[in-house]
CSV table of C-alpha atoms and ligand atoms in Angstrom, one decimal:
chain,number,residue,atom,x,y,z
A,47,MET,CA,0.0,0.0,0.0
A,48,THR,CA,1.4,3.4,-1.0
A,49,THR,CA,1.4,5.8,1.9
A,50,PHE,CA,2.2,9.5,1.8
A,51,PRO,CA,4.0,11.6,4.5
A,52,GLU,CA,1.7,12.8,7.2
A,53,SER,CA,2.5,16.5,6.4
A,54,PHE,CA,1.7,16.0,2.7
A,55,LEU,CA,-0.7,18.7,1.5
A,56,TRP,CA,-3.7,17.5,-0.5
A,57,GLY,CA,-5.7,19.9,-2.6
A,58,THR,CA,-7.5,20.8,-5.7
A,59,ALA,CA,-6.9,23.6,-8.1
A,60,THR,CA,-8.8,26.1,-10.3
A,61,ALA,CA,-8.1,29.4,-12.0
A,62,ALA,CA,-10.2,32.6,-11.9
A,63,TYR,CA,-11.1,32.9,-15.6
A,64,GLN,CA,-11.9,29.2,-15.9
A,65,VAL,CA,-14.4,29.2,-13.1
A,66,GLU,CA,-15.6,32.6,-11.9
A,67,GLY,CA,-17.8,34.1,-14.6
A,68,ALA,CA,-19.2,37.5,-13.6
A,69,TRP,CA,-16.9,38.9,-16.2
A,70,ASP,CA,-18.3,42.4,-16.2
A,71,GLU,CA,-19.7,42.6,-12.7
A,72,ASP,CA,-18.8,44.7,-9.6
A,73,GLY,CA,-16.3,46.8,-11.4
A,74,ARG,CA,-14.2,44.0,-13.0
A,75,GLY,CA,-12.3,45.2,-16.0
A,76,PRO,CA,-11.6,43.2,-19.2
A,77,SER,CA,-8.7,40.8,-19.5
A,78,ILE,CA,-7.0,39.5,-22.6
A,79,TRP,CA,-9.0,36.3,-22.2
A,80,ASP,CA,-12.3,38.2,-22.4
A,81,THR,CA,-11.1,39.9,-25.6
A,82,PHE,CA,-9.8,36.6,-27.0
A,83,SER,CA,-12.8,34.5,-26.2
A,84,HIS,CA,-15.2,37.2,-27.5
A,85,THR,CA,-13.4,37.1,-30.9
A,86,PRO,CA,-15.2,34.7,-33.1
A,87,GLY,CA,-13.3,31.6,-34.2
A,88,LEU,CA,-10.6,31.6,-31.5
A,89,VAL,CA,-12.3,29.4,-28.9
A,90,ALA,CA,-14.0,26.1,-29.7
A,91,ASN,CA,-17.7,26.4,-30.0
A,92,GLY,CA,-17.6,30.1,-29.4
A,93,ASP,CA,-17.4,29.4,-25.7
A,94,THR,CA,-16.4,32.2,-23.3
A,95,GLY,CA,-15.6,32.6,-19.6
A,96,ASP,CA,-18.5,35.1,-19.2
A,97,VAL,CA,-20.4,32.7,-16.9
A,98,ALA,CA,-17.8,29.8,-16.6
A,99,CYS,CA,-18.9,27.8,-13.5
A,100,ASP,CA,-20.6,30.9,-12.0
A,101,HIS,CA,-18.3,30.4,-9.1
A,102,TYR,CA,-18.4,34.1,-8.3
A,103,HIS,CA,-22.1,33.6,-7.3
A,104,ARG,CA,-21.8,30.1,-6.0
A,105,LEU,CA,-18.9,30.7,-3.7
A,106,GLU,CA,-20.5,29.2,-0.5
A,107,GLU,CA,-21.6,26.1,-2.3
A,108,ASP,CA,-18.2,25.6,-3.8
A,109,LEU,CA,-16.5,26.1,-0.4
A,110,ASP,CA,-18.8,23.4,1.0
A,111,LEU,CA,-17.7,21.1,-1.9
A,112,LEU,CA,-14.1,21.6,-0.9
A,113,ALA,CA,-14.9,20.9,2.7
A,114,GLY,CA,-16.8,17.8,1.7
A,115,LEU,CA,-13.7,16.5,-0.1
A,116,GLY,CA,-11.7,17.0,3.0
A,117,VAL,CA,-8.8,18.7,1.2
A,118,GLY,CA,-6.2,20.5,3.3
A,119,ALA,CA,-5.6,23.2,0.7
A,120,TYR,CA,-7.2,24.9,-2.3
A,121,ARG,CA,-5.3,26.5,-5.1
A,122,PHE,CA,-7.2,29.4,-6.8
A,123,SER,CA,-6.1,32.4,-8.8
A,124,ILE,CA,-6.8,36.0,-8.2
A,125,SER,CA,-8.3,37.8,-11.2
A,126,TRP,CA,-6.0,40.8,-11.7
A,127,PRO,CA,-8.6,42.8,-13.7
A,128,ARG,CA,-11.2,42.1,-10.9
A,129,VAL,CA,-9.1,43.5,-8.1
A,130,GLN,CA,-7.2,46.2,-10.1
A,131,PRO,CA,-9.1,46.9,-13.4
A,132,GLY,CA,-6.7,48.2,-16.0
A,133,GLY,CA,-3.7,46.8,-14.1
A,134,ALA,CA,-2.9,50.2,-12.5
A,135,GLY,CA,-4.2,52.5,-9.9
A,136,PRO,CA,-6.4,51.9,-6.9
A,137,LEU,CA,-8.0,48.6,-6.0
A,138,ASN,CA,-11.6,47.7,-6.9
A,139,GLU,CA,-13.0,47.1,-3.4
A,140,PRO,CA,-15.9,44.8,-4.5
A,141,GLY,CA,-13.4,42.6,-6.3
A,142,VAL,CA,-11.1,42.4,-3.3
A,143,ALA,CA,-14.2,41.6,-1.1
A,144,PHE,CA,-14.8,38.5,-3.2
A,145,TYR,CA,-11.3,37.2,-2.4
A,146,ASP,CA,-11.7,38.2,1.2
A,147,ARG,CA,-14.8,36.0,1.4
A,148,LEU,CA,-13.0,33.2,-0.4
A,149,VAL,CA,-10.0,33.2,1.9
A,150,ASP,CA,-12.1,33.6,5.0
A,151,GLY,CA,-14.4,30.9,3.8
A,152,LEU,CA,-11.5,28.5,3.3
A,153,LEU,CA,-9.9,29.3,6.6
A,154,SER,CA,-13.2,28.8,8.5
A,155,ARG,CA,-13.4,25.3,7.0
A,156,GLY,CA,-9.8,24.5,7.9
A,157,ILE,CA,-8.6,24.7,4.3
A,158,ALA,CA,-5.3,26.5,3.5
A,159,PRO,CA,-5.6,29.1,0.7
A,160,VAL,CA,-2.9,28.8,-2.0
A,161,ALA,CA,-3.2,31.9,-4.1
A,162,THR,CA,-1.8,32.3,-7.6
A,163,LEU,CA,-1.4,35.9,-8.6
A,164,TYR,CA,-1.4,35.4,-12.4
A,165,HIS,CA,-3.2,32.6,-14.2
A,166,TRP,CA,-3.1,34.2,-17.6
A,167,ASP,CA,-5.8,37.0,-17.3
A,168,LEU,CA,-3.7,40.1,-18.0
A,169,PRO,CA,-5.8,43.3,-17.8
A,170,GLN,CA,-6.5,44.2,-21.5
A,171,GLU,CA,-5.2,47.8,-21.0
A,172,LEU,CA,-1.8,46.4,-20.1
A,173,GLU,CA,-1.8,44.3,-23.3
A,174,ASP,CA,-2.8,47.4,-25.3
A,175,ALA,CA,0.3,49.1,-23.8
A,176,GLY,CA,2.5,46.3,-25.0
A,177,GLY,CA,1.7,43.3,-22.8
A,178,TRP,CA,4.4,41.0,-21.4
A,179,PRO,CA,6.8,41.9,-24.2
A,180,ASP,CA,6.9,45.3,-22.6
A,181,ARG,CA,9.1,45.8,-19.5
A,182,ASP,CA,6.6,48.0,-17.7
A,183,THR,CA,4.2,45.0,-17.3
A,184,ALA,CA,6.7,43.4,-14.9
A,185,SER,CA,6.5,46.6,-12.7
A,186,ARG,CA,2.7,46.7,-12.9
A,187,PHE,CA,2.7,43.0,-11.8
A,188,ALA,CA,5.0,43.8,-8.8
A,189,ASP,CA,2.7,46.6,-7.8
A,190,TYR,CA,-0.4,44.3,-8.0
A,191,ALA,CA,1.5,41.7,-5.9
A,192,ARG,CA,2.3,44.2,-3.3
A,193,LEU,CA,-1.3,45.3,-3.0
A,194,MET,CA,-2.5,41.7,-2.7
A,195,GLY,CA,0.2,41.0,-0.1
A,196,GLU,CA,-1.1,44.0,1.9
A,197,ARG,CA,-4.7,43.0,1.6
A,198,LEU,CA,-4.6,39.2,1.9
A,199,GLY,CA,-1.1,38.6,3.3
A,200,ASP,CA,-2.3,38.3,6.8
A,201,ARG,CA,-4.3,35.2,5.9
A,202,VAL,CA,-2.8,33.7,2.8
A,203,ARG,CA,0.3,31.7,3.8
A,204,ALA,CA,1.2,30.3,0.3
A,205,TRP,CA,1.7,32.4,-2.8
A,206,ILE,CA,2.3,31.4,-6.3
A,207,THR,CA,3.5,34.3,-8.5
A,208,LEU,CA,2.9,32.9,-12.0
A,209,ASN,CA,1.1,29.9,-13.4
A,210,GLU,CA,3.0,28.4,-16.4
A,211,PRO,CA,4.8,31.4,-17.8
A,212,TRP,CA,5.7,29.0,-20.7
A,213,CYS,CA,2.1,29.2,-21.8
A,214,SER,CA,1.8,32.9,-21.3
A,215,ALA,CA,4.9,33.6,-23.4
A,216,TYR,CA,4.9,31.0,-26.1
A,217,LEU,CA,1.2,30.2,-26.6
A,218,GLY,CA,0.2,33.8,-26.1
A,219,TYR,CA,2.9,35.5,-28.2
A,220,ALA,CA,4.5,32.9,-30.4
A,221,SER,CA,1.9,30.4,-31.6
A,222,GLY,CA,-1.0,32.6,-30.7
A,223,VAL,CA,-3.4,29.8,-29.7
A,224,HIS,CA,-3.9,31.5,-26.3
A,225,ALA,CA,-4.7,35.2,-25.5
A,226,PRO,CA,-3.6,37.7,-26.7
A,227,GLY,CA,-3.1,35.6,-29.8
A,228,ARG,CA,0.1,37.2,-31.2
A,229,THR,CA,2.6,35.4,-33.4
A,230,ASP,CA,5.8,37.2,-32.9
A,231,PRO,CA,8.7,35.0,-31.7
A,232,ALA,CA,10.9,38.0,-30.7
A,233,ALA,CA,8.1,39.4,-28.6
A,234,ALA,CA,7.6,35.9,-27.1
A,235,LEU,CA,11.2,35.8,-25.8
A,236,ALA,CA,10.8,39.3,-24.4
A,237,ALA,CA,7.7,38.1,-22.7
A,238,VAL,CA,9.7,35.2,-21.2
A,239,HIS,CA,12.1,37.7,-19.7
A,240,HIS,CA,9.5,40.1,-18.4
A,241,LEU,CA,7.6,37.2,-16.8
A,242,ASN,CA,10.9,36.1,-15.1
A,243,LEU,CA,11.5,39.6,-14.0
A,244,GLY,CA,7.9,40.1,-12.9
A,245,HIS,CA,8.2,36.9,-10.8
A,246,GLY,CA,11.3,38.1,-9.0
A,247,LEU,CA,9.8,41.6,-8.4
A,248,ALA,CA,6.5,40.0,-7.1
A,249,VAL,CA,8.4,37.8,-4.7
A,250,GLN,CA,10.2,40.8,-3.3
A,251,ALA,CA,6.9,42.7,-3.0
A,252,LEU,CA,5.2,39.8,-1.3
A,253,ARG,CA,8.1,39.3,1.1
A,254,SER,CA,7.8,42.9,2.2
A,255,THR,CA,4.0,42.8,2.7
A,256,ALA,CA,2.8,39.3,3.4
A,257,ALA,CA,3.2,37.2,6.6
A,258,ARG,CA,6.8,36.4,7.5
A,259,ASP,CA,6.3,32.7,7.3
A,260,ALA,CA,4.4,32.8,4.0
A,261,LEU,CA,5.6,30.3,1.4
A,262,MET,CA,6.7,31.8,-1.9
A,263,SER,CA,6.4,29.7,-5.1
A,264,VAL,CA,6.0,29.8,-8.8
A,265,THR,CA,4.3,27.2,-10.9
A,266,LEU,CA,6.0,25.9,-14.1
A,267,ASN,CA,4.8,23.4,-16.6
A,268,LEU,CA,8.2,21.9,-17.1
A,269,HIS,CA,8.5,19.6,-20.1
A,270,HIS,CA,10.0,16.2,-19.5
A,271,VAL,CA,11.7,15.9,-22.8
A,272,ARG,CA,12.9,12.5,-24.2
A,273,GLY,CA,14.5,11.7,-27.5
A,274,VAL,CA,13.5,8.9,-29.8
A,275,SER,CA,17.1,7.7,-29.9
A,276,GLU,CA,20.5,8.7,-28.5
A,277,ALA,CA,21.2,10.6,-31.6
A,278,ASP,CA,18.4,13.0,-30.7
A,279,ALA,CA,20.2,14.4,-27.7
A,280,PRO,CA,20.8,17.8,-29.3
A,281,ALA,CA,17.1,18.1,-30.0
A,282,VAL,CA,16.3,17.1,-26.4
A,283,ARG,CA,18.7,19.8,-25.2
A,284,LYS,CA,17.2,22.5,-27.4
A,285,ALA,CA,13.7,21.8,-26.3
A,286,ASP,CA,14.8,21.7,-22.7
A,287,LEU,CA,16.5,25.0,-23.0
A,288,LEU,CA,13.5,26.8,-24.6
A,289,SER,CA,10.9,25.2,-22.3
A,290,ASN,CA,12.6,24.6,-19.0
A,291,MET,CA,15.9,26.5,-18.7
A,292,ALA,CA,14.4,29.7,-20.0
A,293,PHE,CA,12.7,29.8,-16.6
A,294,LEU,CA,14.7,27.6,-14.2
A,295,GLY,CA,17.9,29.4,-15.4
A,296,PRO,CA,17.0,32.9,-14.3
A,297,MET,CA,14.6,32.0,-11.4
A,298,LEU,CA,16.7,29.4,-9.7
A,299,GLU,CA,20.3,30.0,-11.0
A,300,GLY,CA,20.3,33.7,-11.7
A,301,ALA,CA,21.2,33.5,-15.4
A,302,TYR,CA,19.9,32.4,-18.8
A,303,PRO,CA,22.1,29.6,-20.1
A,304,ARG,CA,24.5,30.8,-22.8
A,305,GLU,CA,23.3,28.0,-25.1
A,306,LEU,CA,19.8,29.5,-24.9
A,307,ILE,CA,20.9,32.9,-26.0
A,308,GLU,CA,22.9,31.4,-28.8
A,309,ALA,CA,20.2,29.0,-30.0
A,310,THR,CA,17.8,32.0,-30.3
A,311,SER,CA,20.2,34.6,-31.7
A,312,SER,CA,18.6,34.7,-35.1
A,313,VAL,CA,15.3,35.8,-33.3
A,314,THR,CA,16.5,38.3,-30.8
A,315,ASP,CA,19.7,39.7,-29.3
A,316,TRP,CA,18.1,39.6,-25.8
A,317,SER,CA,19.0,43.3,-25.3
A,318,PHE,CA,15.8,43.6,-23.2
A,319,VAL,CA,17.8,41.8,-20.4
A,320,ARG,CA,19.3,44.6,-18.3
A,321,ASP,CA,22.1,44.4,-15.8
A,322,GLY,CA,20.7,43.0,-12.6
A,323,ASP,CA,17.5,41.6,-14.0
A,324,GLU,CA,18.6,38.0,-13.7
A,325,ALA,CA,19.7,38.5,-10.1
A,326,THR,CA,16.2,40.1,-9.5
A,327,ALA,CA,14.5,37.1,-11.1
A,328,ARG,CA,16.4,34.8,-8.7
A,329,GLN,CA,14.6,35.3,-5.5
A,330,PRO,CA,14.8,32.6,-2.8
A,331,ILE,CA,11.5,30.6,-3.0
A,332,ASP,CA,10.3,28.0,-0.6
A,333,VAL,CA,8.8,25.4,-2.9
A,334,LEU,CA,8.6,25.0,-6.7
A,335,GLY,CA,5.2,24.3,-8.2
A,336,VAL,CA,5.2,21.6,-10.9
A,337,ASN,CA,2.3,21.1,-13.3
A,338,TYR,CA,2.5,17.8,-15.1
A,339,TYR,CA,0.2,16.1,-17.6
A,340,ASN,CA,2.5,14.1,-19.9
A,341,PRO,CA,6.0,13.8,-21.2
A,342,THR,CA,7.4,15.2,-24.5
A,343,LEU,CA,9.1,13.1,-27.2
A,344,VAL,CA,11.4,14.7,-29.8
A,345,ARG,CA,13.6,13.8,-32.7
A,346,HIS,CA,16.0,15.6,-34.9
A,347,TRP,CA,14.3,16.8,-38.1
A,348,ASP,CA,16.4,17.1,-41.2
A,349,GLY,CA,13.8,18.9,-43.3
A,350,SER,CA,12.9,15.9,-45.4
A,351,GLY,CA,9.3,14.6,-45.2
A,352,PRO,CA,6.5,16.2,-43.2
A,353,LYS,CA,7.3,17.4,-39.7
A,354,GLU,CA,5.4,16.1,-36.7
A,355,THR,CA,4.2,18.7,-34.3
A,356,ALA,CA,2.6,16.5,-31.6
A,357,ASP,CA,3.6,18.6,-28.7
A,358,GLY,CA,0.1,18.5,-27.2
A,359,HIS,CA,-0.3,22.3,-27.4
A,360,GLN,CA,-2.7,22.8,-30.4
A,361,ASP,CA,-1.4,23.8,-33.8
A,362,GLY,CA,-1.5,27.5,-34.5
A,363,THR,CA,-0.3,29.3,-37.6
A,364,ALA,CA,3.2,29.5,-36.0
A,365,SER,CA,5.0,27.2,-33.6
A,366,PRO,CA,5.5,27.9,-29.9
A,367,TRP,CA,8.9,26.3,-30.2
A,368,ILE,CA,11.1,29.2,-31.2
A,369,ALA,CA,14.3,28.4,-32.9
A,370,CYS,CA,13.4,24.7,-32.9
A,371,ASP,CA,13.1,24.3,-36.7
A,372,ASP,CA,15.2,21.2,-36.6
A,373,VAL,CA,13.2,19.6,-33.7
A,374,GLU,CA,10.3,17.4,-34.4
A,375,PHE,CA,7.7,16.6,-31.8
A,376,VAL,CA,6.7,13.0,-32.1
A,377,ARG,CA,3.4,11.4,-31.3
A,378,GLN,CA,3.8,9.1,-28.3
A,379,PRO,CA,2.2,5.8,-27.8
A,380,GLY,CA,-1.2,5.7,-26.0
A,381,PRO,CA,-3.4,5.4,-24.1
A,382,TYR,CA,-4.5,9.0,-24.4
A,383,THR,CA,-6.8,11.4,-22.5
A,384,GLU,CA,-9.5,13.4,-24.2
A,385,MET,CA,-6.9,16.1,-24.9
A,386,GLY,CA,-5.0,13.6,-27.0
A,387,TRP,CA,-2.2,13.6,-24.3
A,388,ASN,CA,-0.6,10.3,-23.7
A,389,ILE,CA,-0.8,8.8,-20.3
A,390,ASP,CA,2.7,8.2,-18.9
A,391,GLU,CA,3.3,8.8,-15.3
A,392,THR,CA,7.0,7.7,-15.5
A,393,GLY,CA,7.7,11.1,-16.8
A,394,LEU,CA,6.5,12.6,-13.5
A,395,THR,CA,8.8,10.5,-11.4
A,396,GLU,CA,11.8,11.2,-13.7
A,397,LEU,CA,11.0,15.0,-13.7
A,398,LEU,CA,10.8,15.2,-9.9
A,399,LEU,CA,14.0,13.3,-9.5
A,400,ARG,CA,15.8,15.5,-12.0
A,401,LEU,CA,14.6,18.6,-10.0
A,402,HIS,CA,15.8,17.0,-6.8
A,403,ARG,CA,19.2,16.3,-8.4
A,404,ASP,CA,19.6,19.8,-9.9
A,405,TYR,CA,18.1,21.8,-7.0
A,406,PRO,CA,18.5,19.5,-4.0
A,407,ASP,CA,17.5,22.2,-1.4
A,408,LEU,CA,14.2,23.2,-3.1
A,409,PRO,CA,11.1,21.2,-2.3
A,410,THR,CA,8.5,20.7,-5.0
A,411,MET,CA,4.7,20.5,-5.0
A,412,ILE,CA,2.5,19.2,-7.7
A,413,THR,CA,0.3,22.2,-8.3
A,414,GLU,CA,-1.6,20.6,-11.2
A,415,ASN,CA,-2.2,17.1,-12.4
A,416,GLY,CA,-5.3,15.5,-13.9
A,417,ALA,CA,-7.0,14.4,-17.0
A,418,ALA,CA,-10.0,15.2,-19.3
A,419,PHE,CA,-12.2,12.3,-20.3
A,420,PRO,CA,-15.6,12.2,-22.1
A,421,ASP,CA,-17.4,11.7,-18.8
A,422,PRO,CA,-20.9,10.8,-19.9
A,423,VAL,CA,-23.5,11.1,-17.2
A,424,GLY,CA,-24.8,7.6,-16.7
A,425,PRO,CA,-28.5,6.6,-16.5
A,426,ASP,CA,-28.1,6.8,-12.7
A,427,GLY,CA,-27.2,10.5,-13.0
A,428,VAL,CA,-23.6,9.8,-12.0
A,429,VAL,CA,-20.3,10.0,-13.8
A,430,HIS,CA,-18.4,6.8,-13.4
A,431,ASP,CA,-15.0,8.0,-14.4
A,432,ALA,CA,-12.8,4.9,-13.8
A,433,ASP,CA,-10.3,6.3,-16.4
A,434,ARG,CA,-9.7,9.4,-14.3
A,435,ILE,CA,-9.3,7.4,-11.1
A,436,ASP,CA,-6.8,5.2,-12.9
A,437,TYR,CA,-4.9,8.3,-14.2
A,438,LEU,CA,-4.8,9.9,-10.7
A,439,ARG,CA,-3.7,6.6,-9.1
A,440,ARG,CA,-0.9,6.2,-11.6
A,441,HIS,CA,0.4,9.7,-11.1
A,442,LEU,CA,0.1,9.6,-7.3
A,443,SER,CA,2.1,6.4,-7.4
A,444,ALA,CA,4.7,8.1,-9.5
A,445,VAL,CA,4.9,10.9,-6.9
A,446,ALA,CA,5.3,8.3,-4.2
A,447,GLU,CA,8.1,6.7,-6.2
A,448,ALA,CA,9.9,10.0,-6.5
A,449,ILE,CA,9.6,10.6,-2.7
A,450,ALA,CA,11.0,7.1,-2.2
A,451,GLY,CA,13.9,8.1,-4.5
A,452,GLY,CA,14.7,11.1,-2.2
A,453,ALA,CA,12.6,13.9,-3.8
A,454,ASP,CA,11.1,16.3,-1.3
A,455,VAL,CA,7.6,16.6,-2.6
A,456,ARG,CA,5.3,18.5,-0.3
A,457,GLY,CA,1.8,18.2,-1.8
A,458,TYR,CA,-0.5,17.4,-4.7
A,459,PHE,CA,-3.3,19.4,-6.3
A,460,VAL,CA,-5.8,17.7,-8.6
A,461,TRP,CA,-6.6,19.7,-11.7
A,462,SER,CA,-9.4,20.4,-11.4
A,463,LEU,CA,-12.0,20.7,-8.6
A,464,MET,CA,-14.7,21.0,-11.2
A,465,ASP,CA,-15.3,20.9,-15.0
A,466,ASN,CA,-14.5,24.4,-16.3
A,467,PHE,CA,-13.4,26.6,-19.2
A,468,GLU,CA,-10.5,24.8,-20.8
A,469,TRP,CA,-9.1,27.8,-22.6
A,470,ALA,CA,-9.2,27.5,-26.4
A,471,HIS,CA,-11.0,24.2,-26.0
A,472,GLY,CA,-13.9,25.9,-24.3
A,473,TYR,CA,-16.1,23.6,-22.2
A,474,ALA,CA,-15.6,20.6,-24.4
A,475,LYS,CA,-12.8,19.2,-22.2
A,476,ARG,CA,-13.8,18.2,-18.7
A,477,PHE,CA,-11.1,18.0,-16.2
A,478,GLY,CA,-13.2,18.1,-13.0
A,479,ILE,CA,-13.5,15.5,-10.3
A,480,VAL,CA,-16.9,17.3,-9.8
A,481,HIS,CA,-19.2,17.4,-12.8
A,482,VAL,CA,-20.8,20.7,-13.8
A,483,ASP,CA,-24.0,20.7,-15.7
A,484,ARG,CA,-23.6,23.5,-18.3
A,485,GLU,CA,-27.4,24.3,-18.3
A,486,THR,CA,-28.1,24.2,-14.6
A,487,MET,CA,-24.6,24.7,-13.2
A,488,LYS,CA,-25.4,21.8,-10.8
A,489,ARG,CA,-22.3,20.3,-9.2
A,490,THR,CA,-22.3,16.5,-9.0
A,491,TRP,CA,-19.4,14.4,-7.5
A,492,LYS,CA,-17.9,12.0,-10.0
A,493,ASP,CA,-16.6,8.7,-8.8
A,494,SER,CA,-13.1,10.2,-8.8
A,495,ALA,CA,-14.2,12.8,-6.2
A,496,HIS,CA,-15.3,10.0,-3.9
A,497,TRP,CA,-12.0,8.2,-4.6
A,498,TYR,CA,-10.0,11.3,-4.0
A,499,ARG,CA,-11.8,12.0,-0.7
A,500,ASP,CA,-10.7,8.6,0.5
A,501,VAL,CA,-7.1,9.2,-0.5
A,502,VAL,CA,-7.1,12.5,1.2
A,503,SER,CA,-8.6,11.2,4.4
A,504,THR,CA,-6.2,8.2,4.7
A,505,GLY,CA,-3.1,9.6,3.0
A,506,LYS,CA,-2.9,6.3,1.3
A,507,LEU,CA,-3.7,4.9,-2.2
A,508,PRO,CA,-6.3,2.2,-2.0
A,509,GLU,CA,-5.2,-1.1,-3.5
B,767,FCB,C1,-2.7,23.9,-17.6
B,767,FCB,C2,-3.4,25.1,-17.0
B,767,FCB,C3,-4.7,24.9,-16.4
B,767,FCB,C4,-5.5,23.9,-17.2
B,767,FCB,C5,-4.7,22.6,-17.4
B,767,FCB,C6,-5.5,21.5,-18.1
B,767,FCB,O1,-1.8,24.2,-18.6
B,767,FCB,O2,-2.5,25.7,-16.1
B,767,FCB,O3,-5.4,26.2,-16.3
B,767,FCB,O4,-6.1,24.4,-18.3
B,767,FCB,O5,-3.6,22.9,-18.1
């Protein structure tokens, strides 16, 4: 029987734009995702986050759901345009009041709030002024972090600055399949840098405002990259540089690897990196957030024959893999989830052990892991999602294996608490352990929610 450490933190995760709805209520300003989803043709089925799961209006019910699951923590994100419309100036008090209620509601139920400051919903005005490719966005972000530290820092003891800056930069500004939908590789690398800088500045701002013992973190969607054969090692290295070291380098080592600068020299000269920026990006953090769904398989591409692009990130008109013209992303063997992502938990163990090897003093936490499946509601009105239970069981075993191998993994958050707006896929992909009826908004526990409650309460994986 697989048993987790007693102090292991069990949780579920969501993000503001994916669940809240109330997109234009109580003074909330527009974000790049409002603009993106309101543009015909960019999100499947014309779906938007206007209503999402109506979580903004169903807060108490959703807090009770969390209490029913027995989780020790809840990872949510703060909608920047809700609390500071336009991304500058004074706070919008009704917006802050919502997060006050959320945090207080969690604490009164014995659930630790884990707050992500940025889960992709940049105030539209900041994008109009240049977005993440513009240096000033990092300063705006730090200002917002400071304000949140001041207002929620007495109660929130775990902060995550950014969620998956890889997606913000490369899907938002290179392949354009996410908001704001730009396809400019040089801008995407500038966005990478300003996200790194913004992270560092935000940690500084939180350290000066939040509780002394608050944990600081950032969540990365590190790619566990493997090669088809030994000969593909250079392709593996390049994909690793662009996807992982572009963030781990500055944030944890205080420098971009020289190889990364060289590999991208035809795209940018990196002159947006100013003296001292890399040192600013490298702030001591307490735990590294890891989001893992599946591994990545690459091969050297010599230009002959069609190129595979099976990286799991949706094909846009351009590739998110800047300067990787000679790297092919190869489709991996199944089984697959509804996203078309292969199920392979061994990548998670290997990734956690690599992080432990490279950064032995930095604990990790799985801030997202989960799967979308078709999830039909059975004649009994229930979703019997054995496939999701199997996915979660495999990945939790993989975490336990990494712990047994010496990795200091502190917790695990299922993505997601409930079915929600899956970005450019709209509502077609259901990741929840709780089912949400799109007509009535009724929440119904799937079998996986019952299973997870048992895991959480015992700290063990059932046989
Ligand atoms: C991650 C996102 C999260 C969710 C999952 C499926 O990349 O952080 O919001 O969409 O994928």
